[in-house]
CSV table of C-alpha atoms and ligand atoms in Angstrom, one decimal:
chain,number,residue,atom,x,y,z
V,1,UNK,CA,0.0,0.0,0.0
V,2,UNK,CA,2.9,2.7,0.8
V,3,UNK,CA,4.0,2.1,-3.4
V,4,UNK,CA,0.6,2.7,-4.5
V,5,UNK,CA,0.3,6.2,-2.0
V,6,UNK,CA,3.0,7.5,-3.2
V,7,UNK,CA,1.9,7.3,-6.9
V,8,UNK,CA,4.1,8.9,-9.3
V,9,UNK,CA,1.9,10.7,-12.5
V,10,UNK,CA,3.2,8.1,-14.9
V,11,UNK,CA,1.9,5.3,-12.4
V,12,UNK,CA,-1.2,7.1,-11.8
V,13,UNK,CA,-2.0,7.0,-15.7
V,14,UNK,CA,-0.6,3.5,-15.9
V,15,UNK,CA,-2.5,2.1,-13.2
V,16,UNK,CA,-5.8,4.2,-14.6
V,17,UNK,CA,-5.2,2.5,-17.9
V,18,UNK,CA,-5.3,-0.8,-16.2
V,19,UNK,CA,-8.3,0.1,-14.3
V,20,UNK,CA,-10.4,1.6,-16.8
V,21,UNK,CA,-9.8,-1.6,-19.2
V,22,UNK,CA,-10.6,-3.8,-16.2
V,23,UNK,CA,-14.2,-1.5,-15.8
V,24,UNK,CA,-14.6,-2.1,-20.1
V,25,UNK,CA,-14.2,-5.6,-19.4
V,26,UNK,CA,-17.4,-5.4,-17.0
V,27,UNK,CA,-19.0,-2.7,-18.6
V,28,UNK,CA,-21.3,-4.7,-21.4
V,29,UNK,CA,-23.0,-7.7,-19.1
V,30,UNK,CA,-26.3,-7.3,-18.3
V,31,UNK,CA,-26.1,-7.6,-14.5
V,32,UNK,CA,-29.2,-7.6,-11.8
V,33,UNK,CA,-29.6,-8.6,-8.8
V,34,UNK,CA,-29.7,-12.3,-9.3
V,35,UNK,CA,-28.6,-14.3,-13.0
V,36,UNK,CA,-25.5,-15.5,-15.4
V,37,UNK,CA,-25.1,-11.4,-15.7
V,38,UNK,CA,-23.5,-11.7,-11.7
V,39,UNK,CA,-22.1,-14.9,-12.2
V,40,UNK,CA,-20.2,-13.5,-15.5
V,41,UNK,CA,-19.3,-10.5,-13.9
V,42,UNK,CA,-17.6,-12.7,-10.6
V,43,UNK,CA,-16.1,-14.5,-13.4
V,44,UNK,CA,-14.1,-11.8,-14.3
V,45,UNK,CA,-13.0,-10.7,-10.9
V,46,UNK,CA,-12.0,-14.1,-10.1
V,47,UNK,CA,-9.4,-13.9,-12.8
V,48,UNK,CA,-7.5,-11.2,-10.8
V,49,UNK,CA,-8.2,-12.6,-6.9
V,50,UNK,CA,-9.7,-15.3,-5.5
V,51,UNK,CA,-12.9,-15.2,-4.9
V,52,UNK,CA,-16.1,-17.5,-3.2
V,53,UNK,CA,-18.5,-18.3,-4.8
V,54,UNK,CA,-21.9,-18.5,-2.9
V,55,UNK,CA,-25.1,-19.3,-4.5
V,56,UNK,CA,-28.3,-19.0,-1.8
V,57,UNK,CA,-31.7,-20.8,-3.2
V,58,UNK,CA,-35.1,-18.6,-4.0
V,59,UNK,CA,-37.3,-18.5,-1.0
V,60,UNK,CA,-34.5,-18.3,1.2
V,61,UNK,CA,-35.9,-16.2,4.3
V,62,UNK,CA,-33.4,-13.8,5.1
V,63,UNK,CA,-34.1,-11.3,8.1
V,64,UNK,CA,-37.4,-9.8,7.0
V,65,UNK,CA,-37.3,-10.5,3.2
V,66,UNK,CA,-37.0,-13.4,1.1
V,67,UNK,CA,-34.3,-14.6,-1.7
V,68,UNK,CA,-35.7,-13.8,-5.0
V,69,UNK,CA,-36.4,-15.6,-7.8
V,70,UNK,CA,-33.8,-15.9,-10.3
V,71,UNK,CA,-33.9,-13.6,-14.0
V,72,UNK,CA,-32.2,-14.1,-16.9
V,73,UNK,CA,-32.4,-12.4,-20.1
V,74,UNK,CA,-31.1,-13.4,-23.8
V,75,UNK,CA,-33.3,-10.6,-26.1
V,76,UNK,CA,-35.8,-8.0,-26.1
V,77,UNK,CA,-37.1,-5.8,-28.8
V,78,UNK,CA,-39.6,-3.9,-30.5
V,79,UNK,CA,-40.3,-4.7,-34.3
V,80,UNK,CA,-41.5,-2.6,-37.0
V,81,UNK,CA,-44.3,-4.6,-38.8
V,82,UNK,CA,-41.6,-4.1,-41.7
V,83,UNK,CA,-39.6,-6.5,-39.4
V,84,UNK,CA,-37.0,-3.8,-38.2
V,85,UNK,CA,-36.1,-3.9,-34.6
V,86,UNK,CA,-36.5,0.0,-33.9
V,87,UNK,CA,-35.5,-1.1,-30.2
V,88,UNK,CA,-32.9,-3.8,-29.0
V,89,UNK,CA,-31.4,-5.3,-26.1
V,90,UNK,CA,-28.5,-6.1,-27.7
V,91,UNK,CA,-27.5,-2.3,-28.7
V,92,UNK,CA,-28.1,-1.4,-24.6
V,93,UNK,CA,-29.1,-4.2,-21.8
V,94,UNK,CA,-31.0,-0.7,-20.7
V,95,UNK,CA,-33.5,-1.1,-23.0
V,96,UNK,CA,-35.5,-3.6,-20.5
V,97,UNK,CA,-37.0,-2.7,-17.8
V,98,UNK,CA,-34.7,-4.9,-15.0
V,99,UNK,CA,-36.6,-8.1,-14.0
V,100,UNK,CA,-39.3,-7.8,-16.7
V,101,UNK,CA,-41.4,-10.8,-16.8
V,102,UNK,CA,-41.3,-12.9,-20.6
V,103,UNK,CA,-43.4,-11.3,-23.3
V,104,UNK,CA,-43.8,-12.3,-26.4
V,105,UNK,CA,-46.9,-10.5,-28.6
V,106,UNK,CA,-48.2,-8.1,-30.9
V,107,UNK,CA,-50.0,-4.8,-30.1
V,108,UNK,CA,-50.7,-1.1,-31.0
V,109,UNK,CA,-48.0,1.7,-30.0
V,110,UNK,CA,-51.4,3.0,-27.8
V,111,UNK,CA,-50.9,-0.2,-25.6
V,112,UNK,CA,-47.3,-0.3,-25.7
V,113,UNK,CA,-46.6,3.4,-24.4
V,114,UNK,CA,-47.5,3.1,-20.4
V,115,UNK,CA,-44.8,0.8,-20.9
V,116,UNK,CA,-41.9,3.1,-22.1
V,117,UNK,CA,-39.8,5.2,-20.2
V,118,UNK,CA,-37.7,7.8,-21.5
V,119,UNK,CA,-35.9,10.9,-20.1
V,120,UNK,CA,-37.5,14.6,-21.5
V,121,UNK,CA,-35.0,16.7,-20.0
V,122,UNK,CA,-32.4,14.1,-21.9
V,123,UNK,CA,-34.0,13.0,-24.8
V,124,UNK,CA,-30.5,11.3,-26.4
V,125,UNK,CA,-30.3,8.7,-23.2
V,126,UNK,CA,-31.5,6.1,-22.3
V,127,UNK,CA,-32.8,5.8,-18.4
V,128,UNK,CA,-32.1,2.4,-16.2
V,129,UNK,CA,-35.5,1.3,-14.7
V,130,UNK,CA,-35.6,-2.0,-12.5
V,131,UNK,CA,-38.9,-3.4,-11.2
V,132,UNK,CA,-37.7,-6.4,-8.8
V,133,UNK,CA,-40.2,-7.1,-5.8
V,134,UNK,CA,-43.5,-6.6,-8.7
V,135,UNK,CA,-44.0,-8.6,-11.8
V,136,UNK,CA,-43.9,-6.3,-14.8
V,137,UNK,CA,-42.3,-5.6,-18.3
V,138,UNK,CA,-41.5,-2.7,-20.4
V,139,UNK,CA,-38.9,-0.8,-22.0
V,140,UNK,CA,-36.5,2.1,-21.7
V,141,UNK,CA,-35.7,3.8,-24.6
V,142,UNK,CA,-34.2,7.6,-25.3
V,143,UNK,CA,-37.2,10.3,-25.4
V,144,UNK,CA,-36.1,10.3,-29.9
V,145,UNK,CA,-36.7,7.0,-30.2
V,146,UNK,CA,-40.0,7.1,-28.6
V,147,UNK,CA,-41.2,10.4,-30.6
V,148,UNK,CA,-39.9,8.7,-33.8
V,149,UNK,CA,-42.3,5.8,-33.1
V,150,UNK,CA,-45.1,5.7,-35.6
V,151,UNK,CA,-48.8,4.9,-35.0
V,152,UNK,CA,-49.1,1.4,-35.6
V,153,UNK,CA,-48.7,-2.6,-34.2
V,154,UNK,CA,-45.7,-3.3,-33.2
V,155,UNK,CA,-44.2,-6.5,-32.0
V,156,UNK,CA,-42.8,-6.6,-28.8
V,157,UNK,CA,-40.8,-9.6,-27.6
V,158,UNK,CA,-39.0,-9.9,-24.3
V,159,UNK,CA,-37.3,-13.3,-24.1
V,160,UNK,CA,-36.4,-13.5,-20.0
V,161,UNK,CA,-37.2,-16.0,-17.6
V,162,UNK,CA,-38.0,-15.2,-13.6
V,163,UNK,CA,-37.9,-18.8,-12.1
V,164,UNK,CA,-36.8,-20.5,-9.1
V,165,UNK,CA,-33.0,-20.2,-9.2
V,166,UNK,CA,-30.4,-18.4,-6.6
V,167,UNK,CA,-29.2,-15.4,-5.4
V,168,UNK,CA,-25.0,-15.0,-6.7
V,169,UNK,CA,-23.0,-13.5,-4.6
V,170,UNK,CA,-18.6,-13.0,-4.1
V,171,UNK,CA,-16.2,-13.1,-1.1
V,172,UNK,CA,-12.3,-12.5,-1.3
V,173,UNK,CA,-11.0,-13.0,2.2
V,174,UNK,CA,-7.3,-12.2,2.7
V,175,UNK,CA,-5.9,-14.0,6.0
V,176,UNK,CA,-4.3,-11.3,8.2
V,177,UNK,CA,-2.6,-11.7,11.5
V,178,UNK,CA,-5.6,-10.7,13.4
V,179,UNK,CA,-9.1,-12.5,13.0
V,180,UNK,CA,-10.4,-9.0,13.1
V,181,UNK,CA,-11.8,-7.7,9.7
V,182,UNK,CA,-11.6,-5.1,7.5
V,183,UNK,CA,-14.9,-5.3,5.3
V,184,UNK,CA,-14.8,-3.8,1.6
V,185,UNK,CA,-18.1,-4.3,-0.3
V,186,UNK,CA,-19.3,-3.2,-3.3
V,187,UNK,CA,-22.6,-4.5,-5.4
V,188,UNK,CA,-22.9,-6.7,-8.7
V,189,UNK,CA,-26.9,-5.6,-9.7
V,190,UNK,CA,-26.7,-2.8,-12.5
V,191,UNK,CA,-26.5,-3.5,-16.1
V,192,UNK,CA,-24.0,-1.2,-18.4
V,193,UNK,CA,-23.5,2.1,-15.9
V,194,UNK,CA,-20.3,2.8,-15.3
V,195,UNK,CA,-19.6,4.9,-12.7
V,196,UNK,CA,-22.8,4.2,-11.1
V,197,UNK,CA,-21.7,0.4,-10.4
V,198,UNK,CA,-18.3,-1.1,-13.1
V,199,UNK,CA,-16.2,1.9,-11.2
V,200,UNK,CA,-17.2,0.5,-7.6
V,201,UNK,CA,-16.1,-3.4,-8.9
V,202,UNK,CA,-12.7,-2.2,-10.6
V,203,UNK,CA,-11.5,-0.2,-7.4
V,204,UNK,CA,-12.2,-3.2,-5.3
V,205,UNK,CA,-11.0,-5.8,-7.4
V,206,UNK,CA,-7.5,-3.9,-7.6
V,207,UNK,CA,-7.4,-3.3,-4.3
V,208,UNK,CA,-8.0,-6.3,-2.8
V,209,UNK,CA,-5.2,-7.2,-5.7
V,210,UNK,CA,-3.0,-4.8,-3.9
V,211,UNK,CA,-3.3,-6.5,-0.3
V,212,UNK,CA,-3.2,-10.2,-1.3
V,213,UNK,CA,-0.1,-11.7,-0.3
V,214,UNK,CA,1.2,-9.0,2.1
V,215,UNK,CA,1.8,-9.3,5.3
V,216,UNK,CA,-1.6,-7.9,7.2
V,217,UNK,CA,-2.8,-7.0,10.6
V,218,UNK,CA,-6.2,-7.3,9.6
V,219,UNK,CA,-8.2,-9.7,7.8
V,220,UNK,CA,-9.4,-8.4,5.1
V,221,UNK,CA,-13.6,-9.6,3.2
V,222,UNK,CA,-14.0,-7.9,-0.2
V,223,UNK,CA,-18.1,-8.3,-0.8
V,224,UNK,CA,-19.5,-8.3,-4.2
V,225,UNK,CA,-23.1,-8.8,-3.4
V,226,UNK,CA,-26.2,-7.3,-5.2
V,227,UNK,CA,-27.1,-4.5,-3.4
V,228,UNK,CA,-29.7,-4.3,-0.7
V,229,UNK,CA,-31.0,-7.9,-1.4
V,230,UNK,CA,-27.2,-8.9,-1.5
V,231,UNK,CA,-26.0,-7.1,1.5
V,232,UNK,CA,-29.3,-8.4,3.6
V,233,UNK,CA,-28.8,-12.2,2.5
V,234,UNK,CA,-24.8,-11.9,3.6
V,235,UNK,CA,-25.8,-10.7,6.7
V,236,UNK,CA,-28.3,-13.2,7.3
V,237,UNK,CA,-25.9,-16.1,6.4
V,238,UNK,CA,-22.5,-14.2,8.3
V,239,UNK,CA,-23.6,-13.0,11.9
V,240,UNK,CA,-20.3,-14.8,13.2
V,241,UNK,CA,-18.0,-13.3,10.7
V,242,UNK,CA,-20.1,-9.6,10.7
V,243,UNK,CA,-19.1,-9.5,14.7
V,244,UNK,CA,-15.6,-9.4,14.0
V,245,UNK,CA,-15.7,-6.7,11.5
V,246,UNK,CA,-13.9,-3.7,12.6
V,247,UNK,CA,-13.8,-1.1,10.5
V,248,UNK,CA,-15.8,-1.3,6.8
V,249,UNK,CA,-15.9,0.6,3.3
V,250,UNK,CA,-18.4,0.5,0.5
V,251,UNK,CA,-17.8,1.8,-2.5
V,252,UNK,CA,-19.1,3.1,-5.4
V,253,UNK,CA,-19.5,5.9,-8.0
V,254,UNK,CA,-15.2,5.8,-7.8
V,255,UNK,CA,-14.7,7.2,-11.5
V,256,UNK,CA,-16.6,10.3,-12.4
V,257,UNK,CA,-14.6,13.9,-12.8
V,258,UNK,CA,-16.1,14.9,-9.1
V,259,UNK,CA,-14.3,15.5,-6.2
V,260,UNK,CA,-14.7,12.9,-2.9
V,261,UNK,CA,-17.3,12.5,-0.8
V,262,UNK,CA,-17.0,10.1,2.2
V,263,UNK,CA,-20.4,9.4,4.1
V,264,UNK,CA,-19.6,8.5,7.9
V,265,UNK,CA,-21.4,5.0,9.7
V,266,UNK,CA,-24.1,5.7,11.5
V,267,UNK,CA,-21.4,5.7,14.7
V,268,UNK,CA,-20.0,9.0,13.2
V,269,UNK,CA,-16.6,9.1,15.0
V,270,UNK,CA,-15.5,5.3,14.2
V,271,UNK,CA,-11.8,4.9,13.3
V,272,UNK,CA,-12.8,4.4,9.5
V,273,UNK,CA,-14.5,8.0,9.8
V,274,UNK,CA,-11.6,9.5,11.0
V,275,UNK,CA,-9.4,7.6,8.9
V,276,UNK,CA,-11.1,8.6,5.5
V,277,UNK,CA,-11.7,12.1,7.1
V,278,UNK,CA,-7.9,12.3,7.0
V,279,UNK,CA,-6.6,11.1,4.2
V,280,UNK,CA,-9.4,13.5,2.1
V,281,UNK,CA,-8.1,16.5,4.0
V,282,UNK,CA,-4.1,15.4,2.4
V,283,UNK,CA,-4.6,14.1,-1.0
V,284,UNK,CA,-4.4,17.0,-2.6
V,285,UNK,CA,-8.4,16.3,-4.9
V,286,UNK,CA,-11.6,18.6,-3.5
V,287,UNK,CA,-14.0,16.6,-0.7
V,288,UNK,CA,-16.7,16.6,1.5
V,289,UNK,CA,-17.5,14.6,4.3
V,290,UNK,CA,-21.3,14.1,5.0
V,291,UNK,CA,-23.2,12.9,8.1
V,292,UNK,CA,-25.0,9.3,8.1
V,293,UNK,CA,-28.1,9.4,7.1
V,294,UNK,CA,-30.2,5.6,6.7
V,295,UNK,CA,-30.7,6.4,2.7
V,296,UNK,CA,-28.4,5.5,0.0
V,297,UNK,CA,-25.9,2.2,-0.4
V,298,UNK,CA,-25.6,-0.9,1.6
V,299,UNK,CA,-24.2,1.2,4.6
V,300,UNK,CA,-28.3,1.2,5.1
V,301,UNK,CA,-27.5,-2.5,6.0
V,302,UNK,CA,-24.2,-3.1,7.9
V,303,UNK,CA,-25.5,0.5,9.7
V,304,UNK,CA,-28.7,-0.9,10.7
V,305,UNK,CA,-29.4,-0.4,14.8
V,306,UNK,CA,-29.0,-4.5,15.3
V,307,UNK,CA,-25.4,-4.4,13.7
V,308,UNK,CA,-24.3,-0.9,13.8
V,309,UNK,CA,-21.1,-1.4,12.1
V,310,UNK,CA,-18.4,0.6,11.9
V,311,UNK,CA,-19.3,1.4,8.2
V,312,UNK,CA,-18.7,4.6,6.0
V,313,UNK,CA,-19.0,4.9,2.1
V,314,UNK,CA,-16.5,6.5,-0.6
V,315,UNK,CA,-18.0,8.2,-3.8
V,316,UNK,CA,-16.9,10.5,-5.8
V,317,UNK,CA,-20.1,12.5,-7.0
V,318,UNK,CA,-22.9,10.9,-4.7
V,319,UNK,CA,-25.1,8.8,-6.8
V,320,UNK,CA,-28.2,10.4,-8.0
V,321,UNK,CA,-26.8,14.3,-8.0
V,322,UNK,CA,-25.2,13.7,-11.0
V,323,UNK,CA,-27.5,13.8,-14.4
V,324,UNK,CA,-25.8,10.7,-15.7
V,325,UNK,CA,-27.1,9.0,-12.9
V,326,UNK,CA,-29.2,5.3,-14.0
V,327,UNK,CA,-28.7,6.6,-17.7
V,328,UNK,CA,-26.7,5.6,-20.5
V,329,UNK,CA,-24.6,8.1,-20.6
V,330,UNK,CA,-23.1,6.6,-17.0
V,331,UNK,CA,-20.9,4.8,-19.8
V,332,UNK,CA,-17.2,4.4,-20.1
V,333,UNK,CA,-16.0,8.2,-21.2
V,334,UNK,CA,-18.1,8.8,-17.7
V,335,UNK,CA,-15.3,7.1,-16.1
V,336,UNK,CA,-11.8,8.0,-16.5
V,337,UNK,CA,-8.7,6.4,-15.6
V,338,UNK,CA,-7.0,9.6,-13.4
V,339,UNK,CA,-9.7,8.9,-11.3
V,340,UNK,CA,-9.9,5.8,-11.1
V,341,UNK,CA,-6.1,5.6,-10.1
V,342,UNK,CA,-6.8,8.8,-7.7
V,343,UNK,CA,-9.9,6.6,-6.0
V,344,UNK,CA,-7.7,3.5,-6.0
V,345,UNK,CA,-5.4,5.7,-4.2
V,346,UNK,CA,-7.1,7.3,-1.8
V,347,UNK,CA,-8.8,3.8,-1.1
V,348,UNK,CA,-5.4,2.2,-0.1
V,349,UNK,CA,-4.5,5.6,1.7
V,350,UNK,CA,-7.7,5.0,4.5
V,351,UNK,CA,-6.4,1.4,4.6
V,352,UNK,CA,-3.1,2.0,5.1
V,353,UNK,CA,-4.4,4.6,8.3
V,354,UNK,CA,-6.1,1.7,9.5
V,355,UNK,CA,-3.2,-1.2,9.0
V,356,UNK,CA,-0.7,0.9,10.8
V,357,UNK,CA,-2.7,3.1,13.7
V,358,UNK,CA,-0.8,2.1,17.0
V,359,UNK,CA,-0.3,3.6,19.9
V,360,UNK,CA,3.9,3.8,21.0
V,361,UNK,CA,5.4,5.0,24.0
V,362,UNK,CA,8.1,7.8,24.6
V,363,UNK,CA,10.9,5.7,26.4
V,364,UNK,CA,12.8,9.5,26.8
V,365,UNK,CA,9.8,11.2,28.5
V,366,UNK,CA,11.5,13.7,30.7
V,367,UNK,CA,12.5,16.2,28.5
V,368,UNK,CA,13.3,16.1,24.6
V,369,UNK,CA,15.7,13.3,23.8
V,370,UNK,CA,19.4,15.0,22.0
V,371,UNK,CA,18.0,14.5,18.6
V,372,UNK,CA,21.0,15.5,17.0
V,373,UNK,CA,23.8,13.4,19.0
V,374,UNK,CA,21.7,10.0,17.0
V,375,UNK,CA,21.6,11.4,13.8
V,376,UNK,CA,17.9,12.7,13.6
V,377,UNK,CA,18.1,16.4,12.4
V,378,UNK,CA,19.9,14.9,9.3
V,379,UNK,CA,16.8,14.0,7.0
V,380,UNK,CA,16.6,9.7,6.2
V,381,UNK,CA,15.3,10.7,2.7
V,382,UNK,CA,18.1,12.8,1.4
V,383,UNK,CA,16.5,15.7,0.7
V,384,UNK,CA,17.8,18.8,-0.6
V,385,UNK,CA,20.6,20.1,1.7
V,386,UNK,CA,20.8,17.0,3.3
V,387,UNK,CA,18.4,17.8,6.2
V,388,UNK,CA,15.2,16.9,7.1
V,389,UNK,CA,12.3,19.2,5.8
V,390,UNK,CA,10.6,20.9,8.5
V,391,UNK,CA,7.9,18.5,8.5
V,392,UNK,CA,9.4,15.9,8.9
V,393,UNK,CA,11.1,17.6,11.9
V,394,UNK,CA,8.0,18.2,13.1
V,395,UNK,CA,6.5,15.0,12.7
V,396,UNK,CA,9.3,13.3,15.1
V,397,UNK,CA,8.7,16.2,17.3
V,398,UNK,CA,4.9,15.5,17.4
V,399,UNK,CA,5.5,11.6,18.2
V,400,UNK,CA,7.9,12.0,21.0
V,401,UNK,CA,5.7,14.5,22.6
V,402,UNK,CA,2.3,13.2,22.3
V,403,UNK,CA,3.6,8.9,22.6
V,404,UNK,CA,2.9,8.8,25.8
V,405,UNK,CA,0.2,5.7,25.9
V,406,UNK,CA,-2.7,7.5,25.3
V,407,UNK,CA,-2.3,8.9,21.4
V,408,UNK,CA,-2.5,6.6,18.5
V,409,UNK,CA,-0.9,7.9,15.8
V,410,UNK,CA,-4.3,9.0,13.7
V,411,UNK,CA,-4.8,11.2,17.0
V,412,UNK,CA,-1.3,12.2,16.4
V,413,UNK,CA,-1.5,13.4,13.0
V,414,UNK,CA,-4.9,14.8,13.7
V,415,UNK,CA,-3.7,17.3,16.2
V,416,UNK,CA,-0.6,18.3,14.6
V,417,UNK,CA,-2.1,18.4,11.0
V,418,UNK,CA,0.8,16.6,9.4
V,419,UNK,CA,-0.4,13.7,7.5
V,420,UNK,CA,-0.5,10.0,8.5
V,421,UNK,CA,1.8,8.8,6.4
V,422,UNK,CA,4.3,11.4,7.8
V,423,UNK,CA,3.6,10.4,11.1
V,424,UNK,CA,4.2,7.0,10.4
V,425,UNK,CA,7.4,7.7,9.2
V,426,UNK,CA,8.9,9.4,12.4
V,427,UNK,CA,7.4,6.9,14.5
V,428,UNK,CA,9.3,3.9,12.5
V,429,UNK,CA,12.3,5.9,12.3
V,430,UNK,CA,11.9,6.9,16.2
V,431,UNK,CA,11.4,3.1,16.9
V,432,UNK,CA,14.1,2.3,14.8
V,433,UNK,CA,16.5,4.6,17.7
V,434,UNK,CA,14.9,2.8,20.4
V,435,UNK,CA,13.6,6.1,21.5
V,436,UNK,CA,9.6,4.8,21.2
V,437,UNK,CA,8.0,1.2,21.6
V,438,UNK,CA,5.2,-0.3,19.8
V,439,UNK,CA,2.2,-0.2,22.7
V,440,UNK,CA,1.0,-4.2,22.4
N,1,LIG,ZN1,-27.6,2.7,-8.8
């Protein structure tokens, strides 16, 4: 984690490239909350980490709702009487209405318009609608296509099935030292939006990438569950493993030209909250921090007053503020690699807070130690002149004074307003001198 926070601008745009092929990889399935669409799309993220499969049967009761049934599409359209398809599920999986029920029949435009939906204001794109807990069918379709419609039959044809099947969902756990967790989770259910969904799966995939095989303090769950539905069922199924999560991330909208937001848990001063509050204020891209509030991602869930989890959630722009938002143009030019690096970034930055926040202990307390008699106004890093910056003066300043047992290193770099990584530094380079020791 400390290469990728120290990104470089040719890394950044290396490691954007990377990401935003990954998210154009993902970017075409039609997703939902349950079908081949989630079990393609874990597919894919199983070719980078490992990840479990779990596959939980219809009727399932979980808490107070029930595992759907199962939907799967293979084509939908409207045909012309001339036999042209004037709309088709294989130019946008947008075009259906999400968990339509199979149709197959002819009828007059008259019959067939309560069952379009277009946007006015936006009359090139075409909108996302999903109807999952009622049985129903129809099409979305931009506000042109719909005006260019003429009066007449039209065959409509939606070839889905909504049967007994299971709910899809993935786990990557990475083995720390602790049995403690560190929960990432990000959802599988939307069909071709980008930033609204592909940008959430990419970060997480890559991260999770970037902790496999290291050396952890925590153990760490990456969840790629359909939202709401998803998060519920895991839950359900995970009350042993949900106890032992400490601090917990969901992510989405990760690759839009906005600036951060980070939405505390329901707790509103967890670790994780300060943690992200941090790292926003020092990397350098616009943010806002906003209070809980029980409406939005699956922080609704793992925030809910029977688990109350230490949860937050990172966004760029916050889903449904931006017009893009459940359209097709949430598409791939939404998303763009310098943020996606940036996200991936800031992402390993929170966790990196989290990995390394320890409390040490002065073992020179009664007066500042003679800093320069073991080598510690001369700067580590080399920097220019050969001593170390102010800062980083300041930082080993900072630790000395404020180790004594009751500051972690997050308080530290809170109250002196140098950043985390900083801190870290001086207190490994303090340790290093014997001057401080790790608080067990
Ligand atoms: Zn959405």
């Amino acid at each position: 984690m400390g290469t990728l926070r120290q990104l470089g601008q040719e890394d950044a745009a290396h490691i954007g490239q990377e990401l935003h092929q990954f998210a154009s990889e993902l970017y075409p399935i039609c997703r939902s909350i349950t079908g081949n669409g989630v079990r393609q799309t874990l597919a894919l993220i199983q070719g980078k980490v490992p990840l479990r499969i779990t596959e939980v049967p219809t009727g399932t009761p979980v808490f107070d709702w029930t595992v759907p049934k199962e939907w799967n599409i293979r084509d939908a359209y409207i045909k012309a009487l001339d036999g042209k398809r004037v709309v088709d599920f294989h130019k946008s999986n947008l075009h259906v209405l999400s968990y339509s029920v199979p149709v197959h029949a002819n009828m007059p435009l008259g019959e067939l318009q309560p069952r379009l939906f277009t946007i006015p204001d936006h009359p090139d794109w075409i909108p996302n609608r999903t109807s999952y807990y009622k049985e129903d069918w129809g099409f979305c379709l931009s506000q042109n296509q719909k005006l260019a419609l003429e009066d007449g039959e039209y065959e409509v044809c939606i070839d889905s099935s909504l049967e007994d099947g299971h709910l899809t969902y993935g786990e990557c756990y990475l083995q720390g030292r602790s049995t403690e967790e560190v929960l990432i989770s990000t959802y599988t259910c939307h069909p071709s939006l980008a930033n609204d969904n592909v940008s959430g799966l990419t970060i997480a995939t890559f991260l999770a990438k970037s902790l496999s095989g290291r050396d952890l303090r925590y153990s760490y769950r990456f969840l790629f569950i359909p939202a709401t539905i998803g998060a519920i069922t895991w839950l359900a199924r995970n009350r042993e493993a949900a106890s032992r999560i400490r601090h917990g991330l969901v992510l989405t909208c990760l690759g839009d030209a906005g600036g951060f937001h980070y939405k505390k848990s329901r707790r509103g001063n967890a670790e994780i909250d300060r943690a992200a509050a941090h790292v926003l204020r020092h990397c350098g891209e616009p943010f806002e921090i906003l209070e809980f509030s029980p409406y939005g991602n699956d922080e609704r869930q793992f925030c809910s007053p029977g688990f109350n989890l230490p949860v937050g959630s990172l966004m760029r722009s916050v889903w449904e503020s931006f017009p893009e938002y459940h359209t097709s143009a949430d598409n791939l030019d939404f998303i763009r690699p310098l943020q996606l690096a940036g996200s991936l970034r800031v992402c390993a930055a929170i966790l990196d807070v989290i990995e390394h926040n320890r409390s040490y202990r002065n073992e020179n307390p009664y007066c500042e130690p003679q800093l320069g008699r073991r080598g510690l106004f001369r700067s580590m890093g080399g920097e220019a002149g050969g001593r170390a910056s102010g800062e980083e003066m300041m930082a080993r300043l900072w630790v000395l004074n404020l180790s004594d047992g009751n500051n972690s290193l997050l308080d530290i770099a809170e109250r002196s307003g140098i950043s985390f990584s900083r801190i870290k530094e001086a207190a490994d380079l303090l340790s290093e001198k014997q001057l401080l020791s790790l608080i067990p």
